[in-house]
């Protein structure tokens, strides 16, 4: 096969890999969300301790990552200065622990379907934080689109049958911390030139999460768990749940590291629709027509935002190719001029 064919094969391989990463992330995210809801909901497994559950996940992730890096030496650790660790990894660990704590807590108060509707605000948070950190340029049309997404979510909230103010506050806080974390991951993986694979990412981030979560756990949940002497640790439930969480963490870092935060946002929209359908059909959560209308508006806004970002990336790529072509043409002209000068001599 010629050169053109090999390029096509390379592009096709990248596309297939990207879709594979997306599919794996959607499946694992779907599984963890439903599993966490099952454990935390008082009408199901009835174990309403979100900090403890998150700490179990992080302990499991940190232990496996340390074993793979330090004991079995399957993965080599990354050379990282103390300054980079403190300025990048520690903030990511703090943001991740807060995001997981608040999002898991929201499942105690809100339905799975409504939580996914609130998560439609993720592009709004990502764009706003990007503008604040000067990673995104402010545009009136983009901000208008963000307002339309927010309006759609507000309509969905108005039509929610099981609206709980505290649950909404928890979920909105989780969205804000998660959006900030996504931006920080991009900075850590790309801007500072540090190459982290999924295992080394967990190796550095998971212990930070565990340390940060231990403070609210000691103050909030430990006293309650200490009094609940009848509780017995279910290794099957918490073991399989932690394994799913570990796999999801790998998938998140893999998806963002190999594609982009934008790809994760697009995949998140598909996952949210699947979860809303599952919540309504299997868990029997109430989904009202106003819910769906509001989320539909937000969905259109998110789709337009993602389309705009994709067009901008294509335009940037086209400009890069034109610049490379111009540079190559300039070199050819210089070579010809040099050959002509030598012939005259």
mmCIF file of C-alpha atoms in Angstrom:
data_model
loop_
_atom_site.group_PDB
_atom_site.id
_atom_site.type_symbol
_atom_site.label_atom_id
_atom_site.label_comp_id
_atom_site.label_asym_id
_atom_site.label_seq_id
_atom_site.Cartn_x
_atom_site.Cartn_y
_atom_site.Cartn_z
ATOM 1 C CA UNK A 1 0.000 0.000 0.000
ATOM 2 C CA UNK A 2 1.260 3.506 -0.829
ATOM 3 C CA UNK A 3 2.051 6.362 1.426
ATOM 4 C CA UNK A 4 -1.472 7.754 1.201
ATOM 5 C CA UNK A 5 -2.923 4.402 2.246
ATOM 6 C CA UNK A 6 -0.642 4.174 5.288
ATOM 7 C CA UNK A 7 -1.730 7.665 6.377
ATOM 8 C CA UNK A 8 -5.374 6.625 6.041
ATOM 9 C CA UNK A 9 -4.706 3.504 8.110
ATOM 10 C CA UNK A 10 -3.092 5.639 10.812
ATOM 11 C CA UNK A 11 -6.037 8.037 10.906
ATOM 12 C CA UNK A 12 -8.515 5.142 11.009
ATOM 13 C CA UNK A 13 -6.579 3.537 13.865
ATOM 14 C CA UNK A 14 -6.745 6.792 15.852
ATOM 15 C CA UNK A 15 -10.491 7.072 15.239
ATOM 16 C CA UNK A 16 -11.113 3.468 16.325
ATOM 17 C CA UNK A 17 -8.982 3.947 19.448
ATOM 18 C CA UNK A 18 -10.802 7.181 20.326
ATOM 19 C CA UNK A 19 -14.207 5.500 20.030
ATOM 20 C CA UNK A 20 -12.902 2.568 22.083
ATOM 21 C CA UNK A 21 -11.767 4.909 24.878
ATOM 22 C CA UNK A 22 -15.148 6.650 24.781
ATOM 23 C CA UNK A 23 -17.115 3.375 24.886
ATOM 24 C CA UNK A 24 -15.060 2.024 27.798
ATOM 25 C CA UNK A 25 -15.461 5.269 29.747
ATOM 26 C CA UNK A 26 -19.238 5.404 29.146
ATOM 27 C CA UNK A 27 -19.693 1.778 30.269
ATOM 28 C CA UNK A 28 -17.579 2.149 33.415
ATOM 29 C CA UNK A 29 -19.025 5.545 34.341
ATOM 30 C CA UNK A 30 -22.545 4.141 33.900
ATOM 31 C CA UNK A 31 -21.697 1.119 36.085
ATOM 32 C CA UNK A 32 -20.070 3.143 38.891
ATOM 33 C CA UNK A 33 -22.918 5.691 39.026
ATOM 34 C CA UNK A 34 -25.617 3.025 39.279
ATOM 35 C CA UNK A 35 -23.540 0.968 41.752
ATOM 36 C CA UNK A 36 -22.855 3.986 43.989
ATOM 37 C CA UNK A 37 -26.537 4.916 43.910
ATOM 38 C CA UNK A 38 -27.393 1.360 44.977
ATOM 39 C CA UNK A 39 -24.968 1.462 47.932
ATOM 40 C CA UNK A 40 -25.786 4.979 49.178
ATOM 41 C CA UNK A 41 -29.562 5.082 48.665
ATOM 42 C CA UNK A 42 -31.490 4.458 51.880
ATOM 43 C CA UNK A 43 -34.153 2.531 49.926
ATOM 44 C CA UNK A 44 -31.600 0.114 48.439
ATOM 45 C CA UNK A 45 -28.394 -1.100 50.174
ATOM 46 C CA UNK A 46 -28.817 1.693 52.752
ATOM 47 C CA UNK A 47 -25.202 2.684 53.511
ATOM 48 C CA UNK A 48 -25.335 6.521 53.385
ATOM 49 C CA UNK A 49 -21.663 7.273 53.995
ATOM 50 C CA UNK A 50 -20.328 8.976 50.826
ATOM 51 C CA UNK A 51 -16.954 10.008 52.307
ATOM 52 C CA UNK A 52 -16.297 6.472 53.520
ATOM 53 C CA UNK A 53 -17.259 5.022 50.144
ATOM 54 C CA UNK A 54 -14.960 7.457 48.325
ATOM 55 C CA UNK A 55 -12.118 6.654 50.742
ATOM 56 C CA UNK A 56 -12.585 2.932 50.096
ATOM 57 C CA UNK A 57 -12.291 3.660 46.375
ATOM 58 C CA UNK A 58 -9.168 5.780 46.810
ATOM 59 C CA UNK A 59 -7.517 3.255 49.175
ATOM 60 C CA UNK A 60 -8.109 0.512 46.624
ATOM 61 C CA UNK A 61 -6.803 2.672 43.747
ATOM 62 C CA UNK A 62 -3.738 3.863 45.671
ATOM 63 C CA UNK A 63 -2.840 0.321 46.807
ATOM 64 C CA UNK A 64 -3.094 -1.161 43.309
ATOM 65 C CA UNK A 65 -1.136 1.714 41.764
ATOM 66 C CA UNK A 66 1.665 1.446 44.370
ATOM 67 C CA UNK A 67 1.876 -2.333 43.861
ATOM 68 C CA UNK A 68 2.127 -1.943 40.086
ATOM 69 C CA UNK A 69 4.741 0.827 40.280
ATOM 70 C CA UNK A 70 6.858 0.010 43.363
ATOM 71 C CA UNK A 71 6.460 -3.726 44.025
ATOM 72 C CA UNK A 72 5.902 -5.456 40.678
ATOM 73 C CA UNK A 73 7.605 -2.609 38.759
ATOM 74 C CA UNK A 74 5.284 -3.100 35.793
ATOM 75 C CA UNK A 75 5.166 0.671 35.328
ATOM 76 C CA UNK A 76 8.089 3.044 35.844
ATOM 77 C CA UNK A 77 7.532 6.079 38.100
ATOM 78 C CA UNK A 78 7.783 9.533 36.539
ATOM 79 C CA UNK A 79 10.556 11.918 37.444
ATOM 80 C CA UNK A 80 8.725 14.828 39.026
ATOM 81 C CA UNK A 81 10.056 17.739 41.053
ATOM 82 C CA UNK A 82 8.584 18.588 44.439
ATOM 83 C CA UNK A 83 7.465 21.968 43.091
ATOM 84 C CA UNK A 84 5.503 20.384 40.211
ATOM 85 C CA UNK A 85 3.997 17.809 42.556
ATOM 86 C CA UNK A 86 2.794 20.459 45.008
ATOM 87 C CA UNK A 87 1.571 22.884 42.324
ATOM 88 C CA UNK A 88 -0.182 20.350 40.071
ATOM 89 C CA UNK A 89 -0.779 16.930 41.610
ATOM 90 C CA UNK A 90 -1.843 18.120 45.066
ATOM 91 C CA UNK A 91 -4.479 20.577 43.709
ATOM 92 C CA UNK A 92 -5.822 17.832 41.395
ATOM 93 C CA UNK A 93 -6.046 15.475 44.368
ATOM 94 C CA UNK A 94 -7.900 18.088 46.430
ATOM 95 C CA UNK A 95 -10.329 18.901 43.606
ATOM 96 C CA UNK A 96 -10.904 15.235 42.833
ATOM 97 C CA UNK A 97 -11.645 14.344 46.455
ATOM 98 C CA UNK A 98 -14.124 17.237 46.773
ATOM 99 C CA UNK A 99 -15.797 16.370 43.472
ATOM 100 C CA UNK A 100 -16.227 12.698 44.405
ATOM 101 C CA UNK A 101 -17.389 13.473 47.939
ATOM 102 C CA UNK A 102 -20.068 15.952 46.841
ATOM 103 C CA UNK A 103 -21.250 13.950 43.838
ATOM 104 C CA UNK A 104 -21.591 10.750 45.880
ATOM 105 C CA UNK A 105 -23.429 12.690 48.596
ATOM 106 C CA UNK A 106 -25.940 13.975 46.028
ATOM 107 C CA UNK A 107 -27.127 10.412 45.313
ATOM 108 C CA UNK A 108 -28.625 10.283 48.807
ATOM 109 C CA UNK A 109 -30.945 13.217 48.028
ATOM 110 C CA UNK A 110 -31.548 13.221 44.250
ATOM 111 C CA UNK A 111 -32.583 10.749 41.560
ATOM 112 C CA UNK A 112 -30.021 9.447 39.050
ATOM 113 C CA UNK A 113 -31.917 11.064 36.162
ATOM 114 C CA UNK A 114 -32.014 14.544 37.746
ATOM 115 C CA UNK A 115 -28.331 14.383 38.669
ATOM 116 C CA UNK A 116 -27.464 13.706 35.023
ATOM 117 C CA UNK A 117 -29.569 16.718 34.002
ATOM 118 C CA UNK A 118 -27.644 18.924 36.429
ATOM 119 C CA UNK A 119 -24.386 17.581 34.986
ATOM 120 C CA UNK A 120 -25.318 19.242 31.689
ATOM 121 C CA UNK A 121 -23.875 22.387 33.303
ATOM 122 C CA UNK A 122 -20.376 20.907 32.965
ATOM 123 C CA UNK A 123 -19.522 22.797 29.709
ATOM 124 C CA UNK A 124 -20.709 26.028 31.370
ATOM 125 C CA UNK A 125 -18.361 25.416 34.297
ATOM 126 C CA UNK A 126 -15.447 24.324 32.066
ATOM 127 C CA UNK A 127 -15.808 27.392 29.823
ATOM 128 C CA UNK A 128 -16.206 29.810 32.736
ATOM 129 C CA UNK A 129 -13.154 28.420 34.525
ATOM 130 C CA UNK A 130 -11.215 28.436 31.254
ATOM 131 C CA UNK A 131 -12.016 32.139 30.780
ATOM 132 C CA UNK A 132 -11.104 32.893 34.404
ATOM 133 C CA UNK A 133 -7.741 31.122 34.029
ATOM 134 C CA UNK A 134 -7.229 32.749 30.595
ATOM 135 C CA UNK A 135 -7.207 29.369 28.864
ATOM 136 C CA UNK A 136 -10.330 30.296 26.882
ATOM 137 C CA UNK A 137 -11.125 33.570 25.119
ATOM 138 C CA UNK A 138 -14.380 35.282 26.070
ATOM 139 C CA UNK A 139 -16.951 35.394 23.239
ATOM 140 C CA UNK A 140 -20.454 36.836 23.441
ATOM 141 C CA UNK A 141 -22.020 34.066 21.326
ATOM 142 C CA UNK A 142 -20.398 31.360 23.474
ATOM 143 C CA UNK A 143 -21.594 33.039 26.653
ATOM 144 C CA UNK A 144 -25.112 33.272 25.205
ATOM 145 C CA UNK A 145 -24.918 29.529 24.516
ATOM 146 C CA UNK A 146 -23.821 28.924 28.115
ATOM 147 C CA UNK A 147 -26.836 30.904 29.316
ATOM 148 C CA UNK A 148 -29.147 28.780 27.138
ATOM 149 C CA UNK A 149 -27.714 25.608 28.685
ATOM 150 C CA UNK A 150 -28.225 27.064 32.160
ATOM 151 C CA UNK A 151 -31.796 28.017 31.270
ATOM 152 C CA UNK A 152 -32.526 24.476 30.090
ATOM 153 C CA UNK A 153 -31.182 23.011 33.343
ATOM 154 C CA UNK A 154 -33.261 25.529 35.332
ATOM 155 C CA UNK A 155 -36.402 24.374 33.482
ATOM 156 C CA UNK A 156 -35.499 20.736 34.180
ATOM 157 C CA UNK A 157 -35.043 21.584 37.866
ATOM 158 C CA UNK A 158 -38.435 23.336 37.912
ATOM 159 C CA UNK A 159 -40.079 20.158 36.640
ATOM 160 C CA UNK A 160 -38.267 17.821 39.024
ATOM 161 C CA UNK A 161 -40.674 15.712 41.084
ATOM 162 C CA UNK A 162 -38.135 14.983 43.864
ATOM 163 C CA UNK A 163 -36.416 18.363 44.088
ATOM 164 C CA UNK A 164 -34.134 18.719 47.100
ATOM 165 C CA UNK A 165 -32.258 22.012 47.622
ATOM 166 C CA UNK A 166 -29.367 20.503 49.572
ATOM 167 C CA UNK A 167 -28.912 17.768 46.976
ATOM 168 C CA UNK A 168 -28.806 20.371 44.180
ATOM 169 C CA UNK A 169 -26.193 22.431 46.074
ATOM 170 C CA UNK A 170 -24.047 19.321 46.523
ATOM 171 C CA UNK A 171 -24.252 18.384 42.843
ATOM 172 C CA UNK A 172 -23.539 21.926 41.606
ATOM 173 C CA UNK A 173 -20.506 22.036 43.881
ATOM 174 C CA UNK A 174 -19.351 18.690 42.442
ATOM 175 C CA UNK A 175 -19.713 20.071 38.895
ATOM 176 C CA UNK A 176 -17.631 23.142 39.762
ATOM 177 C CA UNK A 177 -14.819 21.101 41.321
ATOM 178 C CA UNK A 178 -14.876 18.527 38.519
ATOM 179 C CA UNK A 179 -14.655 21.215 35.815
ATOM 180 C CA UNK A 180 -11.658 22.770 37.571
ATOM 181 C CA UNK A 181 -10.047 19.344 37.850
ATOM 182 C CA UNK A 182 -10.435 18.704 34.124
ATOM 183 C CA UNK A 183 -8.645 21.952 33.320
ATOM 184 C CA UNK A 184 -5.876 21.095 35.799
ATOM 185 C CA UNK A 185 -5.426 17.629 34.284
ATOM 186 C CA UNK A 186 -4.923 19.206 30.860
ATOM 187 C CA UNK A 187 -2.328 21.555 32.346
ATOM 188 C CA UNK A 188 -0.540 18.697 34.124
ATOM 189 C CA UNK A 189 -0.527 16.309 31.164
ATOM 190 C CA UNK A 190 0.163 18.769 28.353
ATOM 191 C CA UNK A 191 1.359 22.245 29.322
ATOM 192 C CA UNK A 192 4.142 21.111 31.665
ATOM 193 C CA UNK A 193 5.396 18.397 29.342
ATOM 194 C CA UNK A 194 4.876 15.569 31.859
ATOM 195 C CA UNK A 195 3.785 12.261 30.375
ATOM 196 C CA UNK A 196 1.663 10.272 32.836
ATOM 197 C CA UNK A 197 0.001 6.986 31.954
ATOM 198 C CA UNK A 198 -3.184 5.904 33.785
ATOM 199 C CA UNK A 199 -1.292 3.926 36.448
ATOM 200 C CA UNK A 200 1.193 6.669 37.337
ATOM 201 C CA UNK A 201 -1.660 9.202 37.382
ATOM 202 C CA UNK A 202 -3.417 7.187 40.092
ATOM 203 C CA UNK A 203 -0.077 6.529 41.798
ATOM 204 C CA UNK A 204 0.351 10.270 42.394
ATOM 205 C CA UNK A 205 -3.284 11.457 42.715
ATOM 206 C CA UNK A 206 -5.061 8.715 44.729
ATOM 207 C CA UNK A 207 -2.949 9.091 47.928
ATOM 208 C CA UNK A 208 -3.606 12.860 47.856
ATOM 209 C CA UNK A 209 -7.341 12.204 47.643
ATOM 210 C CA UNK A 210 -7.140 9.811 50.578
ATOM 211 C CA UNK A 211 -5.314 12.364 52.745
ATOM 212 C CA UNK A 212 -7.745 15.174 51.926
ATOM 213 C CA UNK A 213 -10.819 12.987 52.523
ATOM 214 C CA UNK A 214 -9.542 11.728 55.886
ATOM 215 C CA UNK A 215 -10.159 15.147 57.493
ATOM 216 C CA UNK A 216 -13.946 15.401 56.880
ATOM 217 C CA UNK A 217 -14.277 11.636 57.441
ATOM 218 C CA UNK A 218 -12.857 11.894 60.987
ATOM 219 C CA UNK A 219 -15.132 14.846 61.776
ATOM 220 C CA UNK A 220 -18.367 13.727 60.062
ATOM 221 C CA UNK A 221 -18.682 9.991 59.432
ATOM 222 C CA UNK A 222 -16.262 8.217 61.757
ATOM 223 C CA UNK A 223 -18.243 9.015 64.946
ATOM 224 C CA UNK A 224 -21.447 7.627 63.338
ATOM 225 C CA UNK A 225 -19.728 4.492 62.021
ATOM 226 C CA UNK A 226 -18.156 3.924 65.442
ATOM 227 C CA UNK A 227 -21.593 3.874 67.042
ATOM 228 C CA UNK A 228 -22.972 1.547 64.355
ATOM 229 C CA UNK A 229 -21.350 -1.577 65.758
ATOM 230 C CA UNK A 230 -23.698 -3.850 63.780
ATOM 231 C CA UNK A 231 -22.054 -2.907 60.457
ATOM 232 C CA UNK A 232 -19.975 -5.629 58.788
ATOM 233 C CA UNK A 233 -17.748 -4.848 55.816
ATOM 234 C CA UNK A 234 -19.184 -6.572 52.727
ATOM 235 C CA UNK A 235 -16.095 -7.534 50.723
ATOM 236 C CA UNK A 236 -18.116 -8.607 47.667
ATOM 237 C CA UNK A 237 -20.095 -5.361 47.396
ATOM 238 C CA UNK A 238 -17.304 -2.933 48.269
ATOM 239 C CA UNK A 239 -14.626 -4.983 46.507
ATOM 240 C CA UNK A 240 -16.409 -5.094 43.153
ATOM 241 C CA UNK A 241 -17.510 -1.470 43.547
ATOM 242 C CA UNK A 242 -13.899 -0.395 44.203
ATOM 243 C CA UNK A 243 -12.669 -2.430 41.235
ATOM 244 C CA UNK A 244 -15.150 -0.603 38.995
ATOM 245 C CA UNK A 245 -14.026 2.733 40.452
ATOM 246 C CA UNK A 246 -10.367 1.842 39.807
ATOM 247 C CA UNK A 247 -11.137 0.950 36.205
ATOM 248 C CA UNK A 248 -13.114 4.193 35.786
ATOM 249 C CA UNK A 249 -10.202 6.256 37.108
ATOM 250 C CA UNK A 250 -7.941 4.633 34.546
ATOM 251 C CA UNK A 251 -10.486 5.299 31.812
ATOM 252 C CA UNK A 252 -10.850 8.982 32.786
ATOM 253 C CA UNK A 253 -7.110 9.673 32.654
ATOM 254 C CA UNK A 254 -6.806 7.615 29.456
ATOM 255 C CA UNK A 255 -9.682 9.437 27.747
ATOM 256 C CA UNK A 256 -8.508 12.944 28.669
ATOM 257 C CA UNK A 257 -4.829 12.153 28.126
ATOM 258 C CA UNK A 258 -5.259 10.448 24.733
ATOM 259 C CA UNK A 259 -8.080 12.633 23.376
ATOM 260 C CA UNK A 260 -9.249 15.796 25.174
ATOM 261 C CA UNK A 261 -11.600 17.162 27.832
ATOM 262 C CA UNK A 262 -13.938 18.132 24.955
ATOM 263 C CA UNK A 263 -14.213 14.480 23.868
ATOM 264 C CA UNK A 264 -15.073 13.539 27.434
ATOM 265 C CA UNK A 265 -17.826 16.185 27.481
ATOM 266 C CA UNK A 266 -19.325 14.842 24.232
ATOM 267 C CA UNK A 267 -19.195 11.261 25.556
ATOM 268 C CA UNK A 268 -20.768 12.486 28.789
ATOM 269 C CA UNK A 269 -23.863 13.688 26.931
ATOM 270 C CA UNK A 270 -24.430 10.208 25.471
ATOM 271 C CA UNK A 271 -23.889 8.609 28.871
ATOM 272 C CA UNK A 272 -26.358 11.014 30.529
ATOM 273 C CA UNK A 273 -29.169 10.120 28.094
ATOM 274 C CA UNK A 274 -28.518 6.413 28.716
ATOM 275 C CA UNK A 275 -28.622 6.943 32.478
ATOM 276 C CA UNK A 276 -31.841 8.970 32.286
ATOM 277 C CA UNK A 277 -33.468 6.154 30.290
ATOM 278 C CA UNK A 278 -32.153 3.550 32.761
ATOM 279 C CA UNK A 279 -33.260 5.577 35.767
ATOM 280 C CA UNK A 280 -36.790 5.909 34.390
ATOM 281 C CA UNK A 281 -37.208 2.341 33.100
ATOM 282 C CA UNK A 282 -35.324 0.237 35.682
ATOM 283 C CA UNK A 283 -34.952 2.258 38.904
ATOM 284 C CA UNK A 284 -38.436 3.739 38.303
ATOM 285 C CA UNK A 285 -37.407 7.330 39.014
ATOM 286 C CA UNK A 286 -40.045 9.910 38.054
ATOM 287 C CA UNK A 287 -39.115 11.788 34.869
ATOM 288 C CA UNK A 288 -41.628 14.521 33.983
ATOM 289 C CA UNK A 289 -42.232 16.083 30.534
ATOM 290 C CA UNK A 290 -40.884 19.404 31.889
ATOM 291 C CA UNK A 291 -37.728 17.532 32.975
ATOM 292 C CA UNK A 292 -37.195 16.231 29.478
ATOM 293 C CA UNK A 293 -38.047 19.553 27.808
ATOM 294 C CA UNK A 294 -35.561 21.438 29.976
ATOM 295 C CA UNK A 295 -32.846 18.847 29.517
ATOM 296 C CA UNK A 296 -33.585 18.851 25.780
ATOM 297 C CA UNK A 297 -32.858 22.592 25.672
ATOM 298 C CA UNK A 298 -29.659 22.093 27.635
ATOM 299 C CA UNK A 299 -28.695 19.191 25.366
ATOM 300 C CA UNK A 300 -29.058 21.360 22.253
ATOM 301 C CA UNK A 301 -26.864 24.007 23.860
ATOM 302 C CA UNK A 302 -24.221 21.436 24.795
ATOM 303 C CA UNK A 303 -24.329 19.924 21.290
ATOM 304 C CA UNK A 304 -23.865 23.364 19.703
ATOM 305 C CA UNK A 305 -20.991 24.181 22.061
ATOM 306 C CA UNK A 306 -19.222 20.918 21.264
ATOM 307 C CA UNK A 307 -19.805 21.472 17.529
ATOM 308 C CA UNK A 308 -18.292 24.964 17.767
ATOM 309 C CA UNK A 309 -15.255 23.636 19.616
ATOM 310 C CA UNK A 310 -14.804 20.914 16.989
ATOM 311 C CA UNK A 311 -14.987 23.448 14.140
ATOM 312 C CA UNK A 312 -12.438 25.643 15.910
ATOM 313 C CA UNK A 313 -10.076 22.679 16.290
ATOM 314 C CA UNK A 314 -10.478 21.803 12.594
ATOM 315 C CA UNK A 315 -9.769 25.409 11.572
ATOM 316 C CA UNK A 316 -6.659 25.469 13.776
ATOM 317 C CA UNK A 317 -5.464 22.195 12.265
ATOM 318 C CA UNK A 318 -6.056 23.526 8.729
ATOM 319 C CA UNK A 319 -4.038 26.675 9.503
ATOM 320 C CA UNK A 320 -1.205 24.517 10.840
ATOM 321 C CA UNK A 321 -1.159 22.460 7.624
ATOM 322 C CA UNK A 322 -1.137 25.617 5.466
ATOM 323 C CA UNK A 323 1.765 27.006 7.500
ATOM 324 C CA UNK A 324 3.689 23.744 7.102
ATOM 325 C CA UNK A 325 3.026 23.734 3.338
ATOM 326 C CA UNK A 326 4.224 27.342 3.024
ATOM 327 C CA UNK A 327 7.361 26.494 4.994
ATOM 328 C CA UNK A 328 8.080 23.493 2.770
ATOM 329 C CA UNK A 329 7.513 25.582 -0.395
ATOM 330 C CA UNK A 330 9.930 28.220 0.938
ATOM 331 C CA UNK A 331 12.603 25.586 1.506
ATOM 332 C CA UNK A 332 12.162 24.219 -2.028
ATOM 333 C CA UNK A 333 12.516 27.703 -3.513
ATOM 334 C CA UNK A 334 15.674 28.305 -1.485
ATOM 335 C CA UNK A 335 17.108 24.990 -2.681
ATOM 336 C CA UNK A 336 16.354 25.846 -6.328
ATOM 337 C CA UNK A 337 17.899 29.293 -5.986
ATOM 338 C CA UNK A 338 20.987 27.706 -4.448
ATOM 339 C CA UNK A 339 21.264 25.204 -7.333
ATOM 340 C CA UNK A 340 20.878 28.037 -9.882
ATOM 341 C CA UNK A 341 23.656 30.035 -8.254
ATOM 342 C CA UNK A 342 26.032 27.049 -8.333
ATOM 343 C CA UNK A 343 25.307 26.442 -12.073
ATOM 344 C CA UNK A 344 26.111 30.070 -12.942
ATOM 345 C CA UNK A 345 29.475 29.702 -11.235
#
